[in-house]
Coordinates of C-alpha atoms in Angstrom, one line a residue:
M207 CA -107.3 118.5 -38.0
G208 CA -109.0 115.2 -39.1
C209 CA -107.4 112.1 -37.7
F210 CA -104.8 114.3 -35.8
A211 CA -107.3 116.1 -33.6
V212 CA -106.3 114.0 -30.6
V213 CA -102.6 114.4 -31.0
K214 CA -102.3 118.0 -32.0
P215 CA -99.1 119.0 -30.1
L216 CA -96.7 116.6 -32.0
S217 CA -98.6 116.5 -35.3
S218 CA -98.5 120.3 -35.5
R219 CA -94.7 120.0 -35.2
L220 CA -94.4 117.7 -38.1
P221 CA -94.7 120.5 -40.7
D222 CA -92.5 122.7 -38.6
L223 CA -89.7 120.2 -38.6
T224 CA -90.3 119.5 -42.3
L225 CA -90.0 123.2 -43.2
V226 CA -86.7 123.5 -41.3
F227 CA -85.3 120.4 -43.1
V228 CA -86.5 121.5 -46.5
V229 CA -85.0 125.0 -46.1
L230 CA -81.7 123.7 -44.8
L231 CA -81.3 121.2 -47.6
T232 CA -82.3 123.7 -50.2
L233 CA -79.7 126.2 -49.0
A234 CA -77.0 123.5 -48.8
Y235 CA -77.8 122.4 -52.3
F236 CA -77.9 126.0 -53.6
F237 CA -74.4 126.9 -52.3
L238 CA -72.7 123.5 -52.8
T239 CA -73.8 122.9 -56.3
H240 CA -73.9 126.4 -57.8
E241 CA -72.2 126.4 -61.2
G242 CA -72.6 130.0 -62.3
L243 CA -74.4 130.7 -65.6
Y244 CA -76.0 127.8 -67.3
D245 CA -77.0 129.0 -70.8
L246 CA -78.1 132.0 -72.8
D247 CA -81.4 132.5 -71.0
D248 CA -80.0 133.3 -67.6
Y249 CA -77.3 135.5 -69.1
F250 CA -80.0 137.5 -71.0
Y251 CA -82.1 137.9 -67.8
A252 CA -79.0 139.0 -65.9
R253 CA -78.1 141.5 -68.6
Y254 CA -81.6 142.9 -68.6
A255 CA -81.4 143.2 -64.8
H256 CA -78.2 145.1 -65.1
Q257 CA -79.7 147.4 -67.7
L258 CA -82.7 148.0 -65.5
A259 CA -80.5 148.7 -62.5
S260 CA -78.2 151.1 -64.4
G261 CA -81.0 152.9 -66.2
T262 CA -80.1 151.7 -69.7
F263 CA -83.1 149.4 -70.2
A264 CA -85.1 150.3 -73.3
V265 CA -88.8 149.3 -73.7
V266 CA -88.7 149.1 -77.5
P267 CA -89.5 146.2 -80.0
D268 CA -86.8 144.4 -81.8
P269 CA -85.6 146.9 -84.4
Q270 CA -85.0 144.2 -87.0
G271 CA -88.4 142.7 -86.6
L272 CA -87.1 139.3 -85.8
L273 CA -89.2 138.9 -82.6
H274 CA -87.4 135.9 -81.3
D275 CA -86.5 137.0 -77.7
P276 CA -89.6 136.9 -75.4
L277 CA -87.3 137.0 -72.3
K278 CA -87.3 140.8 -72.3
E279 CA -91.0 140.9 -71.6
R280 CA -90.8 138.8 -68.4
W281 CA -90.2 141.8 -66.1
L282 CA -90.9 140.0 -62.8
I283 CA -87.9 137.7 -63.6
F284 CA -85.2 140.3 -64.0
G285 CA -86.9 143.2 -62.2
P286 CA -86.3 141.9 -58.6
V287 CA -82.8 140.8 -59.7
A288 CA -82.1 144.4 -60.7
A289 CA -83.0 145.4 -57.1
V290 CA -80.7 142.8 -55.7
Y291 CA -77.9 144.0 -58.0
T292 CA -78.3 147.5 -56.8
I293 CA -78.0 146.4 -53.2
F294 CA -75.5 143.6 -53.3
G295 CA -73.7 143.8 -56.7
I296 CA -73.5 141.5 -59.6
N297 CA -72.4 137.9 -59.2
S298 CA -73.8 134.4 -59.7
I299 CA -75.2 134.2 -56.2
T300 CA -77.1 137.5 -56.4
S301 CA -78.3 136.6 -59.9
T302 CA -80.1 133.5 -58.5
L303 CA -81.2 134.8 -55.1
W304 CA -84.7 135.6 -56.5
P305 CA -85.3 132.0 -57.8
L306 CA -84.0 130.7 -54.5
L307 CA -86.4 132.9 -52.5
C308 CA -89.3 131.8 -54.6
T309 CA -88.4 128.2 -54.1
L310 CA -88.3 128.6 -50.4
G311 CA -91.4 130.7 -50.6
C312 CA -93.4 127.7 -51.9
A313 CA -92.5 125.7 -48.8
G314 CA -93.3 128.7 -46.6
V315 CA -96.7 129.2 -48.2
I316 CA -97.7 125.5 -47.9
W317 CA -96.6 125.5 -44.3
G318 CA -98.5 128.7 -43.5
V319 CA -101.8 127.5 -45.0
Y320 CA -101.8 123.8 -44.0
R321 CA -99.7 123.6 -40.9
H322 CA -102.7 123.5 -38.6
R323 CA -105.4 122.5 -41.1
E324 CA -103.7 119.4 -42.5
P325 CA -100.3 118.8 -40.9
V326 CA -99.5 115.6 -42.8
V327 CA -100.6 117.2 -46.1
A328 CA -98.4 120.2 -45.4
A329 CA -95.3 118.1 -44.5
A330 CA -95.7 115.7 -47.4
A331 CA -96.3 118.5 -50.0
M332 CA -93.3 120.4 -48.8
L333 CA -91.1 117.3 -49.1
L334 CA -92.5 116.3 -52.5
L335 CA -92.2 119.8 -53.9
G336 CA -89.1 121.1 -52.2
L337 CA -86.9 118.0 -52.5
H338 CA -87.9 117.2 -56.0
Y339 CA -84.5 117.2 -57.7
F340 CA -85.4 119.6 -60.5
T341 CA -87.0 122.0 -58.1
L342 CA -83.6 122.2 -56.3
N343 CA -81.7 122.2 -59.5
L344 CA -83.6 125.3 -60.8
T345 CA -82.7 127.3 -57.7
N346 CA -79.1 127.6 -59.1
Y347 CA -80.1 129.3 -62.4
L348 CA -81.8 132.6 -63.3
Y349 CA -84.7 130.8 -65.0
P350 CA -88.4 131.8 -64.7
D351 CA -89.7 128.4 -63.8
N352 CA -89.4 128.3 -60.0
I353 CA -90.5 131.9 -59.9
L354 CA -93.6 131.0 -61.8
M355 CA -94.1 128.0 -59.6
F356 CA -94.3 130.3 -56.6
W357 CA -96.9 132.6 -58.3
C358 CA -98.9 129.5 -59.4
L359 CA -99.1 128.2 -55.9
C360 CA -100.2 131.6 -54.6
C361 CA -102.8 132.0 -57.3
A362 CA -104.3 128.6 -56.6
L363 CA -104.4 129.2 -52.8
S364 CA -106.0 132.7 -53.3
L365 CA -108.7 131.0 -55.4
L366 CA -109.2 128.2 -52.9
L367 CA -109.2 130.3 -49.7
G368 CA -111.0 133.3 -51.2
R369 CA -114.0 131.1 -52.1
Q370 CA -114.1 129.4 -48.7
T371 CA -114.6 132.6 -46.8
Y372 CA -117.6 134.9 -46.7
R373 CA -115.6 137.8 -45.4
D374 CA -113.3 140.0 -47.5
Q375 CA -114.1 138.2 -50.8
L376 CA -113.6 141.5 -52.7
V377 CA -110.0 141.6 -51.3
W378 CA -109.4 137.9 -52.1
G379 CA -110.7 138.3 -55.6
A380 CA -108.5 141.4 -56.3
G381 CA -105.5 139.5 -54.9
F382 CA -106.3 136.5 -57.2
A383 CA -106.3 138.8 -60.2
A384 CA -103.1 140.6 -59.1
L385 CA -101.2 137.3 -58.5
N386 CA -102.2 136.0 -61.9
F387 CA -101.0 139.2 -63.5
A388 CA -97.7 138.8 -61.6
A389 CA -97.4 135.3 -63.0
L390 CA -98.1 136.6 -66.5
L391 CA -95.2 139.1 -66.0
S392 CA -93.0 136.1 -65.1
K393 CA -93.9 133.5 -67.8
E394 CA -96.7 132.9 -70.1
T395 CA -97.4 129.4 -69.0
I396 CA -99.7 130.5 -66.2
V397 CA -102.1 129.8 -69.0
Y398 CA -101.9 126.1 -67.9
Y399 CA -104.3 127.1 -65.1
L400 CA -106.9 128.9 -67.3
P401 CA -109.1 125.8 -68.0
F402 CA -109.4 125.2 -64.3
Y403 CA -110.2 128.8 -63.6
L404 CA -113.0 128.8 -66.2
G405 CA -114.4 125.6 -64.8
V406 CA -114.5 126.9 -61.3
L407 CA -116.1 130.2 -62.5
T408 CA -118.7 128.3 -64.4
L409 CA -119.5 126.1 -61.4
D410 CA -119.8 129.1 -59.1
M411 CA -122.0 130.9 -61.5
Y412 CA -124.3 127.9 -61.9
R413 CA -124.5 127.6 -58.1
Q414 CA -124.7 131.3 -57.6
R415 CA -121.8 131.4 -55.2
N416 CA -118.8 133.6 -54.6
T417 CA -120.2 136.4 -56.7
R418 CA -118.2 139.1 -55.0
F419 CA -115.0 137.2 -55.3
W420 CA -115.4 136.8 -59.1
V421 CA -116.7 140.4 -59.6
A422 CA -113.5 141.8 -58.0
A423 CA -111.3 139.3 -59.8
V424 CA -112.7 140.0 -63.2
A425 CA -112.9 143.7 -62.7
L426 CA -109.3 144.1 -61.6
G427 CA -108.1 141.5 -64.1
V428 CA -109.7 143.5 -67.0
C429 CA -108.2 146.7 -65.7
L430 CA -104.7 145.2 -65.4
L431 CA -104.9 143.5 -68.8
G432 CA -106.2 146.6 -70.4
A433 CA -103.4 148.7 -69.0
Y434 CA -100.9 146.1 -70.1
L435 CA -102.2 146.1 -73.7
A436 CA -102.3 149.9 -73.7
F437 CA -98.7 149.9 -72.6
Y438 CA -97.6 147.8 -75.5
Q439 CA -99.7 149.8 -77.9
L440 CA -97.9 152.9 -76.7
Y441 CA -94.4 151.6 -76.9
T442 CA -94.6 149.1 -79.8
H443 CA -97.7 150.2 -81.7
D444 CA -99.1 146.7 -81.3
A445 CA -101.3 145.9 -78.3
L446 CA -100.9 142.2 -78.9
Y447 CA -97.1 142.5 -79.3
R448 CA -96.3 139.8 -76.7
L449 CA -98.7 137.3 -78.3
H450 CA -97.2 138.0 -81.7
L451 CA -93.7 137.6 -80.1
I452 CA -94.6 134.2 -78.8
E453 CA -96.0 133.1 -82.1
Q454 CA -92.9 134.3 -83.9
T455 CA -90.7 132.6 -81.4
N456 CA -92.5 129.3 -82.1
E457 CA -91.8 129.8 -85.8
Y458 CA -88.2 130.7 -85.1
L459 CA -87.6 127.6 -82.9
K460 CA -89.7 125.2 -84.9
E461 CA -86.9 122.8 -85.7
G462 CA -87.3 119.7 -83.6
N463 CA -90.9 120.3 -82.8
F464 CA -94.0 119.0 -84.6
L465 CA -94.7 121.8 -87.1
A466 CA -93.3 119.9 -90.0
G467 CA -95.9 117.1 -89.8
N468 CA -94.0 114.3 -88.1
R469 CA -97.1 112.3 -87.2
T470 CA -95.3 109.4 -85.7
A471 CA -93.5 111.6 -83.2
L472 CA -96.6 113.6 -82.6
V473 CA -98.7 110.5 -81.7
A474 CA -96.0 109.3 -79.3
R475 CA -95.8 112.8 -77.7
I476 CA -99.6 112.9 -76.9
T477 CA -99.9 109.2 -75.8
Y478 CA -97.2 107.5 -73.8
Q479 CA -94.2 109.9 -73.8
P480 CA -95.6 112.1 -71.0
V481 CA -95.9 109.0 -68.8
V482 CA -92.3 108.1 -69.6
F483 CA -91.2 111.6 -68.9
L484 CA -93.0 112.0 -65.6
V485 CA -91.8 108.7 -64.2
G486 CA -88.3 109.3 -65.5
T487 CA -88.1 112.7 -63.7
G488 CA -89.0 111.2 -60.4
L489 CA -92.7 112.4 -60.2
G490 CA -94.1 108.9 -60.1
V491 CA -94.3 108.9 -56.3
A492 CA -96.4 112.1 -56.3
L493 CA -98.6 110.8 -59.2
L494 CA -99.4 107.6 -57.3
L495 CA -100.2 109.4 -54.1
A496 CA -102.4 111.8 -55.9
G497 CA -104.1 108.9 -57.5
A498 CA -104.7 107.4 -54.1
A499 CA -106.2 110.7 -52.9
A500 CA -108.5 110.7 -55.9
L501 CA -109.7 107.2 -55.0
Y502 CA -110.2 108.1 -51.4
S503 CA -112.0 111.3 -52.3
R504 CA -114.6 109.4 -54.2
R505 CA -115.6 107.7 -50.9
R506 CA -115.1 110.7 -48.6
P507 CA -114.8 113.9 -50.6
T508 CA -113.2 116.9 -49.0
A509 CA -113.3 120.4 -50.6
D510 CA -109.5 121.0 -50.4
A511 CA -108.5 117.6 -51.8
G512 CA -111.1 117.9 -54.6
F513 CA -109.7 121.4 -55.5
W514 CA -106.1 120.3 -55.8
L515 CA -107.0 117.1 -57.6
G516 CA -109.1 119.1 -60.1
L517 CA -106.3 121.6 -60.7
T518 CA -103.8 118.7 -61.0
F519 CA -105.9 117.0 -63.6
T520 CA -106.6 120.0 -65.8
T521 CA -102.9 121.2 -65.6
L522 CA -101.7 117.7 -66.5
A523 CA -104.1 117.5 -69.4
F524 CA -102.9 120.9 -70.7
Y525 CA -99.3 119.8 -70.3
W526 CA -100.1 116.5 -72.1
L527 CA -102.2 117.8 -75.0
G528 CA -101.8 121.6 -75.0
S529 CA -100.0 123.7 -77.6
T530 CA -97.5 126.5 -77.3
S531 CA -99.0 128.2 -80.3
L532 CA -102.4 129.4 -81.4
S533 CA -101.6 129.0 -85.1
H534 CA -100.0 125.6 -85.0
Y535 CA -100.4 122.5 -82.9
N536 CA -97.1 122.5 -81.2
P537 CA -97.1 120.4 -78.0
I538 CA -95.1 121.6 -75.0
T539 CA -91.5 120.3 -74.8
L540 CA -91.0 117.5 -72.4
V541 CA -88.3 119.0 -70.3
P542 CA -88.4 119.1 -66.4
R543 CA -88.5 122.9 -66.1
M544 CA -91.6 123.1 -68.3
A545 CA -93.6 121.0 -65.7
T546 CA -93.2 123.4 -62.8
P547 CA -96.8 124.7 -63.0
L548 CA -97.9 121.1 -62.4
L549 CA -95.8 120.6 -59.3
P550 CA -97.8 122.7 -56.7
P551 CA -101.2 121.1 -57.2
L552 CA -99.7 117.7 -57.8
C553 CA -97.6 117.7 -54.6
V554 CA -100.4 119.1 -52.5
A555 CA -102.9 116.5 -53.9
A556 CA -100.2 113.8 -53.2
G557 CA -100.1 115.1 -49.6
F558 CA -103.8 114.2 -49.2
G559 CA -103.0 110.8 -50.6
L560 CA -100.4 110.2 -47.9
R561 CA -102.7 111.6 -45.3
D562 CA -105.3 109.1 -46.2
F563 CA -102.9 106.2 -46.0
V564 CA -101.5 107.2 -42.5
A565 CA -105.1 107.7 -41.4
N566 CA -106.2 104.1 -42.1
G567 CA -103.1 102.1 -43.3
R568 CA -105.0 100.6 -46.2
G569 CA -103.9 100.3 -49.8
G570 CA -100.2 100.1 -49.1
Y571 CA -99.6 96.9 -51.0
W572 CA -101.0 98.4 -54.2
L573 CA -98.8 101.5 -53.8
A574 CA -95.8 99.3 -53.2
L575 CA -96.5 97.1 -56.2
L576 CA -96.9 100.1 -58.5
L577 CA -93.8 101.8 -57.2
L578 CA -91.8 98.6 -57.6
A579 CA -93.1 98.4 -61.2
G580 CA -91.8 101.9 -61.8
A581 CA -88.4 101.0 -60.3
G582 CA -88.2 97.9 -62.4
W583 CA -89.2 99.7 -65.6
L584 CA -86.5 102.4 -65.0
H585 CA -83.8 99.9 -63.9
N586 CA -81.4 102.8 -63.3
S587 CA -80.0 104.8 -60.4
L588 CA -83.4 106.7 -60.1
S589 CA -85.1 103.4 -59.2
V590 CA -84.1 103.9 -55.6
L591 CA -86.5 106.8 -55.5
Y592 CA -89.3 104.3 -56.0
M593 CA -87.9 101.4 -54.2
V594 CA -87.6 103.1 -50.8
P595 CA -91.2 104.2 -50.5
A596 CA -92.3 100.9 -52.0
L597 CA -90.5 99.1 -49.2
Y598 CA -92.1 101.5 -46.7
F599 CA -95.7 101.0 -47.9
A600 CA -95.3 97.2 -48.0
L601 CA -93.8 97.0 -44.5
A602 CA -96.1 99.6 -43.0
T603 CA -99.2 97.8 -44.3
W604 CA -97.9 94.5 -42.9
W605 CA -96.8 96.1 -39.6
T606 CA -99.9 98.2 -38.9
N607 CA -102.4 97.1 -36.3
P608 CA -105.3 99.4 -35.3
A609 CA -105.5 97.6 -31.9
A610 CA -101.8 97.8 -31.1
T611 CA -100.6 99.6 -28.0
S612 CA -97.6 101.0 -29.7
P613 CA -98.4 104.3 -31.6
W614 CA -95.8 103.4 -34.2
R615 CA -98.1 100.6 -35.4
R616 CA -101.4 102.3 -35.1
P617 CA -102.8 104.3 -38.1
G618 CA -104.0 107.8 -37.3
T619 CA -101.2 108.6 -34.9
E620 CA -98.5 111.1 -35.2
H621 CA -95.9 108.4 -34.9
F622 CA -97.3 106.5 -37.8
A623 CA -97.3 109.7 -39.8
A624 CA -93.7 110.4 -38.9
L625 CA -92.6 107.1 -40.3
A626 CA -94.3 107.8 -43.6
L627 CA -92.7 111.3 -43.8
G628 CA -89.3 109.8 -42.9
A629 CA -89.6 107.4 -45.8
L630 CA -90.2 110.3 -48.1
V631 CA -87.2 112.2 -46.7
L632 CA -85.0 109.2 -47.2
A633 CA -86.1 108.6 -50.8
L634 CA -86.1 112.2 -52.0
S635 CA -82.8 113.2 -50.3
I636 CA -80.6 110.6 -52.0
R637 CA -80.3 112.3 -55.4
P638 CA -79.7 115.9 -54.1
L639 CA -77.1 114.6 -51.6
Y640 CA -75.3 112.7 -54.3
F641 CA -75.0 115.9 -56.5
M642 CA -74.0 118.0 -53.5
Q643 CA -70.8 116.0 -53.1
K644 CA -69.9 115.8 -56.8
P645 CA -67.1 118.1 -58.1
S646 CA -67.9 121.1 -60.2
V647 CA -68.5 120.6 -63.9
S648 CA -68.0 124.3 -64.8
A649 CA -65.2 125.5 -62.4
H650 CA -67.1 128.8 -62.3
R651 CA -65.6 130.0 -59.0
A652 CA -62.0 129.2 -60.1
Q653 CA -62.5 130.9 -63.5
Q654 CA -64.0 133.9 -61.7
Q655 CA -61.0 134.1 -59.4
L656 CA -58.4 134.2 -62.2
M657 CA -60.4 136.8 -64.1
R658 CA -60.6 139.0 -61.1
E659 CA -57.0 138.6 -60.0
R660 CA -55.2 138.6 -63.4
L661 CA -57.5 140.0 -66.1
Q662 CA -58.3 143.5 -64.8
A663 CA -57.1 147.0 -65.6
P664 CA -54.5 148.1 -66.3
A665 CA -54.0 144.9 -68.3
R666 CA -54.2 145.5 -72.0
G667 CA -54.6 143.0 -74.8
V668 CA -56.5 140.0 -76.0
V669 CA -57.9 137.0 -74.0
F670 CA -58.6 133.8 -75.9
V671 CA -61.5 131.9 -74.4
D672 CA -63.8 128.9 -75.2
D673 CA -67.0 129.1 -77.2
F674 CA -69.1 129.1 -74.0
L675 CA -67.4 131.9 -72.2
I676 CA -67.2 134.1 -75.3
G677 CA -70.9 134.6 -75.0
N678 CA -71.0 135.8 -71.3
Y679 CA -67.6 137.0 -70.3
D680 CA -68.9 140.5 -69.5
F681 CA -71.0 139.0 -66.7
Y682 CA -67.8 138.3 -64.8
Y683 CA -67.1 142.0 -64.8
G684 CA -70.5 143.1 -63.8
F685 CA -71.1 143.9 -67.5
Q686 CA -68.4 146.5 -67.4
V687 CA -65.4 145.0 -69.1
P688 CA -62.1 146.8 -68.8
P689 CA -61.8 149.0 -71.9
D690 CA -58.3 147.7 -72.9
L691 CA -59.3 144.0 -72.8
R692 CA -60.7 142.2 -75.8
F693 CA -62.0 138.6 -75.8
R694 CA -61.8 136.3 -78.7
R695 CA -62.5 132.6 -79.5
F696 CA -59.6 130.1 -79.6
A697 CA -60.1 129.8 -83.3
A698 CA -59.3 133.5 -83.9
A699 CA -55.7 133.2 -82.8
D700 CA -54.3 133.4 -86.3
S701 CA -56.3 136.5 -87.2
V702 CA -55.6 138.7 -84.2
R703 CA -52.8 141.4 -84.2
L704 CA -51.6 143.1 -81.1
A705 CA -51.0 146.8 -80.8
P706 CA -47.8 148.1 -79.1
G707 CA -47.9 147.4 -75.4
E708 CA -50.6 144.7 -75.6
K709 CA -50.3 141.1 -74.4
A710 CA -52.2 138.0 -75.3
W711 CA -53.6 135.4 -72.8
L712 CA -55.1 132.0 -73.1
L713 CA -57.8 131.2 -70.5
L714 CA -58.2 127.4 -70.4
N715 CA -61.1 126.0 -68.5
R716 CA -60.6 122.2 -68.6
S717 CA -64.0 121.7 -66.9
T718 CA -65.8 123.4 -69.7
L719 CA -63.9 121.4 -72.3
T720 CA -65.1 118.2 -70.7
N721 CA -68.6 119.3 -69.6
P722 CA -71.0 116.8 -71.3
E723 CA -73.7 119.5 -71.4
L724 CA -71.5 121.5 -73.7
T725 CA -69.5 119.0 -75.6
R726 CA -72.6 117.5 -77.3
K727 CA -73.1 120.6 -79.4
L728 CA -71.1 123.7 -78.5
I729 CA -67.5 122.6 -77.6
R730 CA -66.1 120.7 -80.6
Y731 CA -62.5 120.5 -79.5
Q732 CA -60.3 119.1 -76.7
E733 CA -57.4 120.5 -74.7
P734 CA -54.6 119.2 -77.0
E735 CA -56.2 120.9 -80.0
V736 CA -56.5 124.2 -78.1
L737 CA -52.9 124.1 -76.8
A738 CA -51.6 123.3 -80.3
R739 CA -52.9 126.7 -81.5
F740 CA -50.6 128.4 -78.9
P741 CA -47.2 126.6 -79.0
E742 CA -45.4 129.6 -77.4
R743 CA -47.1 129.8 -74.0
R744 CA -46.2 130.4 -70.4
S745 CA -48.4 129.5 -67.4
V746 CA -49.0 132.5 -65.2
A747 CA -51.7 131.3 -62.8
Q748 CA -53.9 128.3 -62.1
A749 CA -57.0 127.7 -59.9
G750 CA -58.3 124.2 -59.9
T751 CA -59.0 123.1 -63.5
V752 CA -58.7 126.6 -64.9
E753 CA -55.3 127.9 -66.1
L754 CA -54.2 131.2 -67.5
F755 CA -51.3 131.3 -70.0
E756 CA -49.5 134.3 -71.5
V757 CA -49.1 133.4 -75.2
L758 CA -47.0 134.6 -78.1
L759 CA -49.2 135.1 -81.2
N760 CA -48.2 134.0 -84.7
A761 CA -45.5 131.7 -83.4
P762 CA -44.5 128.8 -85.7
K763 CA -46.8 125.8 -85.2

């Protein structure tokens, strides 16, 4: 328990209270900000889940040989979703229940492992990981990143704990291999951890330690990988099909990357841009606390802190300099969801940094200065994320007094730790709370309501929709569209002819037409232009910003 050995009762409640807060805020964010489908990826995963649940999923290679859809090979993304569909049906909530559970699972695993061992580390790591805005944001979408993050955390903990015990090392080693295989079936970027694994293996072999752990891990890992390659050989006649699929995907999506020899952009990408990205996504607080843990560990090294710092460093180096391709140097795209494998080790390492500060109260002025520098450099709304903890560290360092009678001023007490955690709660909650009270940008629920109430059998005819909905309208029907309904783009109005007894409708989602995420590339028209295509129209229903019209086709413009 370290510095909290004397005050165990309250300090052990700090991670308990933190877990409750993180779970409640995550659930509130999930339900209050859910926007339905986001892009093609979550639609494809949902469609594969439906195929798996309905028995129509086919394990065959792309018949055209294009090999540019690796999503179908990530079975532990859509496999659990298929089970949820079977039990609860198909909708946007059931589609994203699996990412939500994995996100909450990360907090639960940290709590379970470190609640008694390192209560401040547990509480701080849960806050930094669980309240990170992009962690919360990714709970709303059927994307693989938070799912992979859960497996990454479990893999790292099985490696750490399995090597710390002399009992059941064969079980721990087998579990380590199985968890990494589960991560591989979720997303290929578990490879970020491979350099660290190899380093730990080399160190253990040099010291002749943990032999049983590694024998079990390697043996089961080879068996699982061999069976996996044999599976692809059987179904695709290419044991390395998934690797070739990734390479072909890189070639297919090479536009905007560094395959064309843009040296200026490449130099920026592997030098300062990762710093700009990490600070700009709000990870600067965790990075500084992890740096503080590294400095403290040099003076008083601990096994757990060194483990998480080592994994943080190697993962960050891979993210900074690594390549998504074996045949080209193609650095990883700097988008928040690509950094999720970095978050578990970084946030746990940062937890050790905060623990070290509350244990002695030293170094706060330096932390405050660097955080204020980050806030000043950003000079935007995100600056508050750095200003709040900067103010805390400055005031706490000034206020602290080891000889004070008040436990709020004395480092090493649960009260002093509670103040530090409170500062993190305040800083990290502002952005999620802001988005929780913003109006919907997609009007997903209103659109779903109109489609369920008005566009169902026995309705017959054509429904004109925007360029976003045209790609996923079948999701609203559980992938079973009424047979007498056809969906067309707005632009197809002049070319559609109705059969006897058919009607035509215009489904106008004003939120979609003004969504900045869509209007940059996909939506190239505004409401007046859409309505001008359908001069003869009659409003039949409206829900919020979504309106359904019955229209007369081929009317004079």
